[in-house]
mmCIF file of C-alpha atoms in Angstrom:
data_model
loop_
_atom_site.group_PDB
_atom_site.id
_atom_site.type_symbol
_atom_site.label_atom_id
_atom_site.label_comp_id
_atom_site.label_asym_id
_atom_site.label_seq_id
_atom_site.Cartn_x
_atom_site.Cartn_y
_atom_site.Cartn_z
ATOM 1 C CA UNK A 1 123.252 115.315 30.379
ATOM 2 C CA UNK A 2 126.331 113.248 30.955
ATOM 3 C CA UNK A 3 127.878 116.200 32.818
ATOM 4 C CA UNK A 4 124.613 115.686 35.337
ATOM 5 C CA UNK A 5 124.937 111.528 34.974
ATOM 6 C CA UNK A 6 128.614 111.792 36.197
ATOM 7 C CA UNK A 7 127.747 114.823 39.266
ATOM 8 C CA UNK A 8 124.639 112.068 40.245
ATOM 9 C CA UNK A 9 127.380 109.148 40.354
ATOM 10 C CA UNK A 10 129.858 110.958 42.303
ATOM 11 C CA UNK A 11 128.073 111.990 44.752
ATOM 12 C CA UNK A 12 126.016 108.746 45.368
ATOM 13 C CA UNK A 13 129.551 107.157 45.790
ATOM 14 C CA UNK A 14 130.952 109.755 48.260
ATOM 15 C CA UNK A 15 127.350 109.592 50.099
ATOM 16 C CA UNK A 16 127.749 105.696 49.993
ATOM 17 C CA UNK A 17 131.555 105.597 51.633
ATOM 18 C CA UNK A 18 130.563 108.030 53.974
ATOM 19 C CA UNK A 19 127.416 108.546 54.892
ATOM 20 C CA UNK A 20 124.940 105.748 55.910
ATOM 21 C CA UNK A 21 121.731 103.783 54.470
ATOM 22 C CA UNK A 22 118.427 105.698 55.277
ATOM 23 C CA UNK A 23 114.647 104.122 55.028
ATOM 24 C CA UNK A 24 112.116 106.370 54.468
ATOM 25 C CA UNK A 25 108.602 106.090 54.671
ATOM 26 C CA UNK A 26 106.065 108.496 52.996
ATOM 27 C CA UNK A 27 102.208 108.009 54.439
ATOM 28 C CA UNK A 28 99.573 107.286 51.575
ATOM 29 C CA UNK A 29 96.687 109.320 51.395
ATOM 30 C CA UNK A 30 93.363 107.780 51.095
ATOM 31 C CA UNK A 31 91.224 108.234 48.287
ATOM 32 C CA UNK A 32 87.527 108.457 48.124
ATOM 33 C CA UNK A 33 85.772 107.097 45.394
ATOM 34 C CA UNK A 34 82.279 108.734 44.759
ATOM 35 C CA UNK A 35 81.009 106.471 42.513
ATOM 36 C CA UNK A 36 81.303 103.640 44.919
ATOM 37 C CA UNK A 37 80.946 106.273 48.205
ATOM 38 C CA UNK A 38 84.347 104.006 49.572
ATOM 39 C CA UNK A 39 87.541 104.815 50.740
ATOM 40 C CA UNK A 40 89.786 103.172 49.063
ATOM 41 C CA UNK A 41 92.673 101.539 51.637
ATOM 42 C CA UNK A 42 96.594 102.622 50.669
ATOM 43 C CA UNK A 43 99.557 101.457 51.991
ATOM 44 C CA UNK A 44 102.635 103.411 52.914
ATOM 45 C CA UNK A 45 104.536 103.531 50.344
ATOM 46 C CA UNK A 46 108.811 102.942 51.307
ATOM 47 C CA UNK A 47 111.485 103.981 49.538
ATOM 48 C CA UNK A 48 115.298 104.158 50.870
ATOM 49 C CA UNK A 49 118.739 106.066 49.894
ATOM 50 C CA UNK A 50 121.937 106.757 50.792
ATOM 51 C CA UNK A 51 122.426 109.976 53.058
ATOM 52 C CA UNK A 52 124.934 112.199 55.283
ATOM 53 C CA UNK A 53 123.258 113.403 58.617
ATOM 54 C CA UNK A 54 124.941 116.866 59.936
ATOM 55 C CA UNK A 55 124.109 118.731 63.212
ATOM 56 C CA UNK A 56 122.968 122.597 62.653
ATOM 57 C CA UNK A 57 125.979 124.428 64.275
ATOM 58 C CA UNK A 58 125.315 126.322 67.684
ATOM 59 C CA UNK A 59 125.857 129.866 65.774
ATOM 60 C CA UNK A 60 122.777 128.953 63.514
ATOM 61 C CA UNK A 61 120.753 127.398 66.608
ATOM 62 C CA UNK A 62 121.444 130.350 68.669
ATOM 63 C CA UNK A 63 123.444 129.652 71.642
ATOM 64 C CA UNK A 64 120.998 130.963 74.068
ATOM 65 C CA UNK A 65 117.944 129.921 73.011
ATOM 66 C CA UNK A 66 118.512 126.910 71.626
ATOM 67 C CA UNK A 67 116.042 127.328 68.455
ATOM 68 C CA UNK A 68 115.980 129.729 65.428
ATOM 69 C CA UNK A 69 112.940 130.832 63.486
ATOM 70 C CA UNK A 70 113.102 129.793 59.734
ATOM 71 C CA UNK A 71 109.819 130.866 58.349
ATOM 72 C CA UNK A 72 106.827 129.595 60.291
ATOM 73 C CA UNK A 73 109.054 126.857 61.066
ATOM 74 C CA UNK A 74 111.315 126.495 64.381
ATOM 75 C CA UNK A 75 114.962 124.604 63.885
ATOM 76 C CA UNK A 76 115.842 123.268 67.225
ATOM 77 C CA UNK A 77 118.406 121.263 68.546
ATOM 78 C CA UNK A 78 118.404 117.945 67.651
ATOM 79 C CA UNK A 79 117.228 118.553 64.014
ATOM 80 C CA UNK A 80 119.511 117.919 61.780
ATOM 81 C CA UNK A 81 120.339 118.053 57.995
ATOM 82 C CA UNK A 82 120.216 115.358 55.928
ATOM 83 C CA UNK A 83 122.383 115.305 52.210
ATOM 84 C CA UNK A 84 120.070 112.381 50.559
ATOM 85 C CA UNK A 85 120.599 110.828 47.470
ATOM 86 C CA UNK A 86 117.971 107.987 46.105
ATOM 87 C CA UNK A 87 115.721 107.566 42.762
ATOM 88 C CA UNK A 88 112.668 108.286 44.717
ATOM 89 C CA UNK A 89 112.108 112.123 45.228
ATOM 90 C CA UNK A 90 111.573 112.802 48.791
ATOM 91 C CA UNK A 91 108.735 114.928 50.481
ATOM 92 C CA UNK A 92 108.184 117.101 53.171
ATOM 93 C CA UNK A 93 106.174 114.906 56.038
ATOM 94 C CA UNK A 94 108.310 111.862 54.775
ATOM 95 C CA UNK A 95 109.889 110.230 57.562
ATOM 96 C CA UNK A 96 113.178 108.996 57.420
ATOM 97 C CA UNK A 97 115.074 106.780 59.839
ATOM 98 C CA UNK A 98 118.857 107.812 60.739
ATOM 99 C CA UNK A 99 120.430 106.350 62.863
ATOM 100 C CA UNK A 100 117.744 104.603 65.026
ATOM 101 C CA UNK A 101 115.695 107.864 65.199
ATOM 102 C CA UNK A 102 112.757 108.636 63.460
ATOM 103 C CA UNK A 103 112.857 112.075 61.637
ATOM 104 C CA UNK A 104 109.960 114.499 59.872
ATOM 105 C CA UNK A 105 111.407 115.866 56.823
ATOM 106 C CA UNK A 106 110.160 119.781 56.960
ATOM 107 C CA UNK A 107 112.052 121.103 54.025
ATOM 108 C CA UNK A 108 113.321 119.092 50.766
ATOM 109 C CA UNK A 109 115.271 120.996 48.407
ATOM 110 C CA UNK A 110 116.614 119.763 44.883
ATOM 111 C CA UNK A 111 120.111 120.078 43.865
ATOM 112 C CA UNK A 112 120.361 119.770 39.983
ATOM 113 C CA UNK A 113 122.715 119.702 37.098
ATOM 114 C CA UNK A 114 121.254 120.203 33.673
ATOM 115 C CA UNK A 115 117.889 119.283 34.773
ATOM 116 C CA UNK A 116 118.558 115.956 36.981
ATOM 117 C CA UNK A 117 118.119 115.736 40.309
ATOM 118 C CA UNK A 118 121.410 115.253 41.786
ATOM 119 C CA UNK A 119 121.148 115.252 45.371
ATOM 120 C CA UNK A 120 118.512 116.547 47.964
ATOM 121 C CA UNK A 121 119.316 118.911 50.968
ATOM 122 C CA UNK A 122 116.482 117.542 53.721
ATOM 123 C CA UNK A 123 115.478 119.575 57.308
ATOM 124 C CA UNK A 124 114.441 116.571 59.519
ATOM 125 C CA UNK A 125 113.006 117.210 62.949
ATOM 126 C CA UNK A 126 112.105 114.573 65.412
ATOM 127 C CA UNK A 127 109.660 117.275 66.853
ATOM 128 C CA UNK A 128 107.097 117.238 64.327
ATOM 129 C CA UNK A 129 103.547 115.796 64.884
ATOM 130 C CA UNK A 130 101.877 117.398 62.035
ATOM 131 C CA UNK A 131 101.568 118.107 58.585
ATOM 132 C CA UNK A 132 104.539 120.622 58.055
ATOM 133 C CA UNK A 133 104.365 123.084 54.326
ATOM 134 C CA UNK A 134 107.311 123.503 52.410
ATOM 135 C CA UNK A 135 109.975 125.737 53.690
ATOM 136 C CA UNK A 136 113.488 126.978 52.376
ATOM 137 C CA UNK A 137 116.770 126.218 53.815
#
């Protein structure tokens, strides 16, 4: 466990010198509550992190056409990949904001050491108007 303690602490301080803040904002479902027959209201719920934006390269876009298939799910130009570190886990829908822009996170995955999450590896699209399903990257 300290072997994952120190991995988690090095690499929020290299995400921290060089990467940039990042607020993200997950949507709250509403519940219904049968006994009462109401909807209960939820708020948003916020969380934020510390994170390194990269640019897909051209060679994985596909120079001509610009996009690549990845599943069900399209990678196009513009999307970019997002090394996140924070003590909330992030989701896919979750939007994060990076650098002024407003991103849909289609695919989270977990990097772990010994059973801690360590860092995330995030697919953010400003494309997305839907509810997106998991996907690997």
């Amino acid at each position: 466990m300290q072997f994952a303690n120190r991995l988690t602490n090095t690499a929020r301080r290299l995400l921290t010198k060089y990467g940039q803040p990042v607020n993200v904002t997950r949507d709250a479902t509403a519940n219904f509550d049968p006994s009462t027959g109401a909807v209960t209201d939820t708020t948003d719920i916020t969380y934020s992190g510390v994170g390194y934006p990269t640019n897909y390269s051209d060679y994985l876009l596909g120079r001509q056409a610009g996009q690549v298939d990845i599943g069900e799910t399209i990678i196009r130009r513009g999307d970019i990949l997002l090394i996140f570190s924070s003590n909330t886990e992030p989701q896919v829908n979750d939007v994060f904001e990076v650098e002024s822009f407003n991103y849909t996170a289609l695919s989270v995955k977990k990097i772990t050491a010994q059973g801690v999450n360590v860092i995330y590896k995030i697919l953010l699209t400003q494309y997305t108007c839907h509810k997106q399903k998991q996907i690997d990257i």
